[in-house]
Every structure is written in C-alpha cells, then in structure tokens.
mmCIF file of C-alpha atoms in Angstrom:
data_model
loop_
_atom_site.group_PDB
_atom_site.id
_atom_site.type_symbol
_atom_site.label_atom_id
_atom_site.label_comp_id
_atom_site.label_asym_id
_atom_site.label_seq_id
_atom_site.Cartn_x
_atom_site.Cartn_y
_atom_site.Cartn_z
ATOM 1 C CA MET A 137 -4.049 5.077 10.830
ATOM 2 C CA PRO A 138 -1.753 2.176 10.199
ATOM 3 C CA VAL A 139 -3.705 0.197 7.886
ATOM 4 C CA GLY A 140 -6.645 0.671 5.338
ATOM 5 C CA LEU A 141 -8.108 0.201 2.065
ATOM 6 C CA LEU A 142 -10.670 2.021 -0.120
ATOM 7 C CA GLY A 143 -13.357 -0.982 -0.597
ATOM 8 C CA LYS A 144 -17.082 -1.657 -1.783
ATOM 9 C CA LYS A 145 -20.205 -2.732 0.256
ATOM 10 C CA LEU A 146 -21.312 -5.281 -1.842
ATOM 11 C CA GLY A 147 -24.072 -7.460 0.476
ATOM 12 C CA HIS A 148 -24.846 -9.222 3.306
ATOM 13 C CA THR A 149 -24.454 -12.639 3.685
ATOM 14 C CA ARG A 150 -24.316 -15.318 6.191
ATOM 15 C CA VAL A 151 -21.332 -17.921 7.386
ATOM 16 C CA TYR A 152 -21.123 -21.145 9.609
ATOM 17 C CA ASN A 153 -18.110 -21.662 12.271
ATOM 18 C CA ALA A 154 -17.366 -25.263 12.736
ATOM 19 C CA GLN A 155 -19.784 -25.622 15.931
ATOM 20 C CA GLY A 156 -22.607 -24.310 13.868
ATOM 21 C CA LEU A 157 -22.823 -21.570 15.171
ATOM 22 C CA ILE A 158 -24.408 -18.650 12.336
ATOM 23 C CA THR A 159 -22.569 -15.437 12.343
ATOM 24 C CA PRO A 160 -24.191 -11.948 10.353
ATOM 25 C CA VAL A 161 -21.663 -10.593 7.454
ATOM 26 C CA THR A 162 -21.371 -7.324 5.108
ATOM 27 C CA VAL A 163 -19.663 -9.100 2.163
ATOM 28 C CA VAL A 164 -16.583 -6.151 1.729
ATOM 29 C CA LEU A 165 -14.521 -5.632 -2.415
ATOM 30 C CA ALA A 166 -11.439 -4.817 -0.622
ATOM 31 C CA GLY A 167 -9.116 -4.904 -3.560
ATOM 32 C CA PRO A 168 -7.213 -4.977 -5.229
ATOM 33 C CA ASN A 169 -5.887 -0.928 -4.230
ATOM 34 C CA ARG A 170 -3.301 0.544 -6.835
ATOM 35 C CA VAL A 171 -0.429 3.162 -4.312
ATOM 36 C CA LEU A 172 -0.806 6.205 -6.250
ATOM 37 C CA GLN A 173 2.031 8.704 -4.453
ATOM 38 C CA VAL A 174 4.208 7.362 -1.206
ATOM 39 C CA LYS A 175 4.693 10.771 1.219
ATOM 40 C CA ALA A 176 7.256 11.621 3.821
ATOM 41 C CA GLN A 177 8.168 13.381 6.207
ATOM 42 C CA ALA A 178 11.118 14.131 4.849
ATOM 43 C CA GLY A 179 10.460 15.783 1.616
ATOM 44 C CA LYS A 180 8.291 18.323 0.523
ATOM 45 C CA ASP A 181 4.537 17.690 1.418
ATOM 46 C CA GLY A 182 6.205 17.378 5.375
ATOM 47 C CA TYR A 183 4.242 14.324 6.471
ATOM 48 C CA ASN A 184 4.445 10.361 6.459
ATOM 49 C CA ALA A 185 1.269 9.332 3.986
ATOM 50 C CA VAL A 186 0.543 6.899 1.613
ATOM 51 C CA GLN A 187 -2.386 7.453 -1.480
ATOM 52 C CA LEU A 188 -4.321 4.418 -2.175
ATOM 53 C CA GLY A 189 -6.815 4.391 -5.492
ATOM 54 C CA PHE A 190 -9.601 1.898 -6.076
ATOM 55 C CA ASP A 191 -12.255 0.798 -8.988
ATOM 56 C CA ASP A 192 -10.611 1.412 -12.269
ATOM 57 C CA GLN A 193 -11.839 4.101 -14.517
ATOM 58 C CA LYS A 194 -11.732 5.374 -18.322
ATOM 59 C CA GLU A 195 -9.148 8.436 -18.460
ATOM 60 C CA GLN A 196 -11.956 10.623 -20.192
ATOM 61 C CA ARG A 197 -13.519 10.531 -17.492
ATOM 62 C CA VAL A 198 -11.055 11.859 -14.801
ATOM 63 C CA THR A 199 -10.250 15.345 -14.801
ATOM 64 C CA LYS A 200 -7.009 16.252 -16.641
ATOM 65 C CA PRO A 201 -5.487 17.788 -12.935
ATOM 66 C CA LEU A 202 -6.385 14.515 -11.794
ATOM 67 C CA LEU A 203 -5.230 12.750 -14.246
ATOM 68 C CA GLY A 204 -1.694 14.089 -14.450
ATOM 69 C CA HIS A 205 -1.277 13.245 -10.473
ATOM 70 C CA ILE A 206 -2.255 10.113 -11.945
ATOM 71 C CA LYS A 207 0.152 9.494 -14.472
ATOM 72 C CA LYS A 208 3.178 11.627 -12.689
ATOM 73 C CA HIS A 209 3.409 9.078 -10.513
ATOM 74 C CA ASN A 210 2.393 6.499 -13.126
ATOM 75 C CA GLY A 211 -0.339 5.238 -12.003
ATOM 76 C CA ALA A 212 -3.577 4.311 -13.565
ATOM 77 C CA ALA A 213 -7.238 6.303 -13.904
ATOM 78 C CA VAL A 214 -9.364 5.502 -10.675
ATOM 79 C CA LYS A 215 -12.406 6.405 -9.529
ATOM 80 C CA ARG A 216 -11.968 6.591 -5.916
ATOM 81 C CA ILE A 217 -8.609 8.042 -4.188
ATOM 82 C CA LYS A 218 -7.990 7.808 0.254
ATOM 83 C CA GLU A 219 -5.400 9.296 1.505
ATOM 84 C CA PHE A 220 -3.969 6.880 4.434
ATOM 85 C CA ARG A 221 -1.661 8.541 6.714
ATOM 86 C CA ASN A 222 1.273 6.808 8.975
ATOM 87 C CA PHE A 223 0.781 3.805 6.857
ATOM 88 C CA SER A 224 2.648 1.291 8.482
ATOM 89 C CA LYS A 225 3.466 -1.319 5.337
ATOM 90 C CA GLU A 226 6.083 -0.776 3.861
ATOM 91 C CA VAL A 227 4.689 0.305 -0.386
ATOM 92 C CA LYS A 228 6.370 1.988 -2.973
ATOM 93 C CA PRO A 229 3.777 3.622 -6.086
ATOM 94 C CA GLY A 230 3.143 0.996 -8.684
ATOM 95 C CA ASP A 231 2.517 -1.635 -6.081
ATOM 96 C CA VAL A 232 -0.717 -3.180 -5.288
ATOM 97 C CA VAL A 233 -2.388 -4.289 -1.712
ATOM 98 C CA GLY A 234 -4.835 -5.814 -0.590
ATOM 99 C CA VAL A 235 -7.486 -7.897 1.638
ATOM 100 C CA THR A 236 -4.267 -9.645 3.280
ATOM 101 C CA LEU A 237 -3.308 -6.490 5.141
ATOM 102 C CA PHE A 238 -6.191 -7.885 7.420
ATOM 103 C CA ALA A 239 -6.468 -11.884 9.214
ATOM 104 C CA PRO A 240 -9.651 -12.925 10.905
ATOM 105 C CA GLY A 241 -9.885 -12.200 13.900
ATOM 106 C CA ASP A 242 -8.795 -8.947 13.231
ATOM 107 C CA PHE A 243 -11.094 -5.307 14.399
ATOM 108 C CA VAL A 244 -11.658 -3.163 11.840
ATOM 109 C CA ASP A 245 -13.345 0.380 11.780
ATOM 110 C CA ALA A 246 -16.111 0.765 8.538
ATOM 111 C CA ILE A 247 -16.462 4.526 7.254
ATOM 112 C CA GLY A 248 -19.582 4.593 5.005
ATOM 113 C CA VAL A 249 -22.100 7.011 3.784
ATOM 114 C CA THR A 250 -25.485 6.571 5.565
ATOM 115 C CA LYS A 251 -28.023 6.200 3.256
ATOM 116 C CA GLY A 252 -30.519 8.967 1.434
ATOM 117 C CA ARG A 253 -33.954 9.354 2.767
ATOM 118 C CA GLY A 254 -34.930 12.777 1.100
ATOM 119 C CA PHE A 255 -37.164 15.055 2.866
ATOM 120 C CA GLU A 256 -38.256 13.141 6.042
ATOM 121 C CA GLY A 257 -41.130 14.277 9.037
ATOM 122 C CA VAL A 258 -40.262 14.914 12.632
ATOM 123 C CA VAL A 259 -41.511 11.473 13.733
ATOM 124 C CA LYS A 260 -39.128 9.751 11.075
ATOM 125 C CA ARG A 261 -36.605 11.454 11.603
ATOM 126 C CA HIS A 262 -36.316 12.206 14.882
ATOM 127 C CA ARG A 263 -38.772 9.352 15.920
ATOM 128 C CA PHE A 264 -40.798 11.489 17.838
ATOM 129 C CA ALA A 265 -44.001 9.980 19.013
ATOM 130 C CA GLY A 266 -46.873 12.165 17.335
ATOM 131 C CA GLY A 267 -49.887 12.713 18.556
ATOM 132 C CA ASP A 268 -52.711 10.894 19.951
ATOM 133 C CA SER A 269 -54.963 8.542 17.222
ATOM 134 C CA THR A 270 -58.029 9.062 19.338
ATOM 135 C CA HIS A 271 -59.327 11.572 22.307
ATOM 136 C CA GLY A 272 -60.563 14.219 19.663
ATOM 137 C CA ALA A 273 -56.836 14.405 18.049
ATOM 138 C CA LYS A 274 -57.722 15.048 14.490
ATOM 139 C CA GLY A 275 -55.002 16.016 12.301
ATOM 140 C CA TRP A 276 -51.990 15.937 14.682
ATOM 141 C CA HIS A 277 -51.240 12.479 14.510
ATOM 142 C CA ARG A 278 -47.846 13.064 12.527
ATOM 143 C CA ARG A 279 -46.347 16.561 14.046
ATOM 144 C CA SER A 280 -44.322 17.851 16.648
ATOM 145 C CA GLY A 281 -46.825 20.348 18.294
ATOM 146 C CA ALA A 282 -45.389 23.591 19.704
ATOM 147 C CA ILE A 283 -41.835 24.490 18.659
ATOM 148 C CA GLY A 284 -41.047 28.194 20.106
ATOM 149 C CA GLN A 285 -42.131 30.006 23.358
ATOM 150 C CA ARG A 286 -44.456 32.657 23.674
ATOM 151 C CA LEU A 287 -44.285 36.876 24.254
ATOM 152 C CA PHE A 288 -40.105 36.043 25.165
ATOM 153 C CA PRO A 289 -38.096 35.169 23.871
ATOM 154 C CA GLY A 290 -40.908 34.557 21.309
ATOM 155 C CA THR A 291 -37.452 32.967 19.022
ATOM 156 C CA VAL A 292 -37.252 29.319 17.534
ATOM 157 C CA GLN A 293 -34.372 27.779 20.062
ATOM 158 C CA ARG A 294 -31.193 26.457 18.080
ATOM 159 C CA GLY A 295 -30.519 23.000 16.880
ATOM 160 C CA LEU A 296 -34.387 22.546 17.772
ATOM 161 C CA ARG A 297 -35.634 18.710 16.350
ATOM 162 C CA MET A 298 -37.984 19.628 13.118
ATOM 163 C CA PRO A 299 -38.337 18.171 10.372
ATOM 164 C CA GLY A 300 -35.381 18.052 7.241
ATOM 165 C CA HIS A 301 -33.019 15.881 5.550
ATOM 166 C CA MET A 302 -32.525 13.035 6.896
ATOM 167 C CA GLY A 303 -29.309 10.779 6.124
ATOM 168 C CA GLN A 304 -26.665 10.994 3.539
ATOM 169 C CA VAL A 305 -23.660 11.688 6.113
ATOM 170 C CA THR A 306 -20.375 10.353 6.767
ATOM 171 C CA ARG A 307 -20.321 7.389 9.535
ATOM 172 C CA THR A 308 -18.316 5.979 11.394
ATOM 173 C CA THR A 309 -18.488 2.094 12.555
ATOM 174 C CA GLN A 310 -16.014 0.829 15.081
ATOM 175 C CA ASN A 311 -14.231 -2.359 16.483
ATOM 176 C CA LEU A 312 -15.890 -4.658 13.800
ATOM 177 C CA GLU A 313 -14.592 -8.745 13.212
ATOM 178 C CA VAL A 314 -13.060 -10.016 10.038
ATOM 179 C CA ILE A 315 -15.005 -13.055 10.103
ATOM 180 C CA GLN A 316 -13.190 -14.295 6.491
ATOM 181 C CA VAL A 317 -10.074 -13.236 4.235
ATOM 182 C CA ARG A 318 -10.699 -14.304 0.559
ATOM 183 C CA GLU A 319 -7.521 -13.200 -1.090
ATOM 184 C CA ALA A 320 -8.578 -14.770 -4.608
ATOM 185 C CA GLU A 321 -11.988 -12.489 -4.338
ATOM 186 C CA ASN A 322 -10.492 -9.763 -3.014
ATOM 187 C CA ILE A 323 -13.412 -10.080 -0.991
ATOM 188 C CA LEU A 324 -13.866 -9.402 3.635
ATOM 189 C CA LEU A 325 -16.539 -11.227 5.409
ATOM 190 C CA ILE A 326 -16.796 -8.615 8.046
ATOM 191 C CA LYS A 327 -19.191 -9.268 11.431
ATOM 192 C CA GLY A 328 -21.872 -6.805 11.811
ATOM 193 C CA SER A 329 -23.618 -4.081 9.995
ATOM 194 C CA ILE A 330 -21.557 -0.759 8.084
ATOM 195 C CA PRO A 331 -22.831 2.505 6.660
ATOM 196 C CA GLY A 332 -24.422 3.000 3.087
ATOM 197 C CA PRO A 333 -26.553 1.113 0.669
ATOM 198 C CA GLU A 334 -25.173 -2.072 -1.391
ATOM 199 C CA GLY A 335 -22.875 -0.789 -3.757
ATOM 200 C CA ASP A 336 -21.240 2.363 -2.344
ATOM 201 C CA TYR A 337 -17.440 3.236 -1.625
ATOM 202 C CA ILE A 338 -16.257 2.963 1.788
ATOM 203 C CA VAL A 339 -13.444 2.646 3.692
ATOM 204 C CA ILE A 340 -12.175 -0.055 5.613
ATOM 205 C CA ARG A 341 -8.898 0.372 8.587
ATOM 206 C CA GLU A 342 -7.472 -0.620 11.474
ATOM 207 C CA SER A 343 -9.490 -0.457 14.454
ATOM 208 C CA LYS A 344 -8.220 2.703 16.426
ATOM 209 C CA LYS A 345 -10.202 1.633 19.372
ATOM 210 C CA ARG A 346 -8.802 -2.531 18.656
ATOM 211 C CA PRO A 347 -5.364 -2.938 17.151
ATOM 212 C CA LYS A 348 -3.841 -5.897 15.674
ATOM 213 C CA GLY A 349 -3.193 -7.552 18.579
ATOM 214 C CA TRP A 350 -5.662 -6.739 20.811
ATOM 215 C CA LYS A 351 -7.385 -9.330 23.531
ATOM 216 C CA PRO A 352 -10.334 -8.843 25.775
ATOM 217 C CA PRO A 353 -9.188 -7.892 29.290
ATOM 218 C CA VAL A 354 -9.530 -10.189 31.777
ATOM 219 C CA SER A 355 -10.423 -9.463 35.304
ATOM 220 C CA ALA A 356 -8.011 -10.397 37.563
ATOM 221 C CA ALA A 357 -10.412 -10.134 40.913
ATOM 222 C CA PRO A 358 -11.822 -13.556 41.764
ATOM 223 C CA MET A 359 -15.608 -13.504 41.194
ATOM 224 C CA LYS A 360 -17.966 -13.367 44.522
ATOM 225 C CA LYS A 361 -19.928 -16.695 45.476
ATOM 226 C CA SER A 362 -23.739 -16.184 45.619
ATOM 227 C CA LYS A 363 -25.678 -16.525 49.203
ATOM 228 C CA SER A 364 -27.377 -19.192 48.110
ATOM 229 C CA ALA A 365 -24.443 -21.243 47.138
ATOM 230 C CA ASP A 366 -22.801 -21.611 50.136
ATOM 231 C CA LYS A 367 -25.858 -22.889 52.087
ATOM 232 C CA LYS A 368 -25.672 -26.545 52.731
ATOM 233 C CA PRO A 369 -28.236 -29.277 50.774
ATOM 234 C CA GLU A 370 -29.090 -30.094 54.477
ATOM 235 C CA ALA A 371 -29.392 -26.119 55.632
ATOM 236 C CA LYS A 372 -31.431 -25.117 51.545
ATOM 237 C CA ALA A 373 -33.724 -29.260 52.936
ATOM 238 C CA GLU A 374 -34.085 -27.754 56.617
ATOM 239 C CA ALA A 375 -35.496 -23.708 55.682
ATOM 240 C CA LYS A 376 -38.124 -25.925 52.836
ATOM 241 C CA LYS A 377 -39.755 -27.476 55.848
#
C-alpha cells in the first residue's frame, strides 16, 4: 500500500457543497501518526515498510518488549501500531504524518472490525425468511427448518448456515471518496460508511483500485439515438391521427 494512516472513527454527519447538495460522510480522526520504524529492503529486514503509531499511551500500560522496540527507535508509547508496505512518502523515525497525505477527491479504502452482535439466530444472522406466521405453523416462526439428509449420507453439510456468532470480523470498504481534509483538527471527512462502531480504530489507505490521479473512464463510442428521436414531428402527428 503506497500511503496509509491509522485513525479512529468518530461518527457521522453531512456536508453541503457549493450547489447545496448534501453528502453523507464519516468523520475520522486520522492523526497525528508518528513514524516508529523504517524498514529497507537493503537492510536486515529485507523489505520496504514503515511502522506508524497512533494515539498516545502511558508507558506502564505497554508491554516491556513493545516499549523496548519503540524506545530503540526513539519513539513514544502508543496504543496502536500498523506497518505499511512500500510507503511512497519519504519519512524517517520520529517524523509525524497526518491527514495531508490525502486531498479532497482522493479515493481510499477503509479497514475496520464490524460491530459484534454476539450469538444470533439463523433468521437474523443469514437473513432467512423464517416460517409462516399462520396456517398452523406454531413455534416455527424463526427456525431454519431441516438441516440434514435422511438415511444417506446422514450428516450435516460443511458450511451450512446455522445460528452462531455474528459480526466482529475484519472488513474492507473500498473506493470511498475523501470530501474534506481538516489539517488543523487532523480530521478526514469520507463519503459513505466505514466498518466498525464509533470510537473504534480503523486503517485508511490509498485505494488499490482507484489510486491518486484516477479518473472515471470515458467511453469513446457515440451514443445511439432512439428510434423515436429520429422521427420528425410531422410523422409523429400523422401517427397519432
């Protein structure tokens, strides 16, 4: 990933453009990110990467191995650390990067952990229709029905959709547009929704499918005229008669 940031999802709001149109956005606190370590392919690590830290933390709340790693590179204790491969911006340990890595109009991918729903029934977890509410269907309103075969093979198929744990999985939302960049507040306003609850940590990276400078393709083929548009007004009037 060329560039990326660690951030925190703050909530949702809406913004207006010059024409007065509303755009729903997600508010993301995406800075400051401190550079903790820079890895190079020519060094002992064998690959190019940058480690970023976000959200200051007390030293006594950080494990000693992690604190030793941070102090080895003259860094400060943080709550979250993320490594970005092939970071396109030239940085060194101790530098601070923030929302200025992105600009309005850029497209990003947001990585987060979805809300945990706990144990859920098959109707809610997999959106099953459920049983009938009438015609004598007593006690079968929110059940999945039969799950196996009869005599042969007599087993439950692998991967069968059944009740169980729902949510709390890593998900990526791609091709989200950056609407505003507020450098003074370290805030990004991103169009659309981002996985996870408010206050959760997320990763904002440059879009893989729509990198910087991406523009929607323009079709070179001319538009076809409809048959009704080719008819003259006189012909249409005669057809009505």
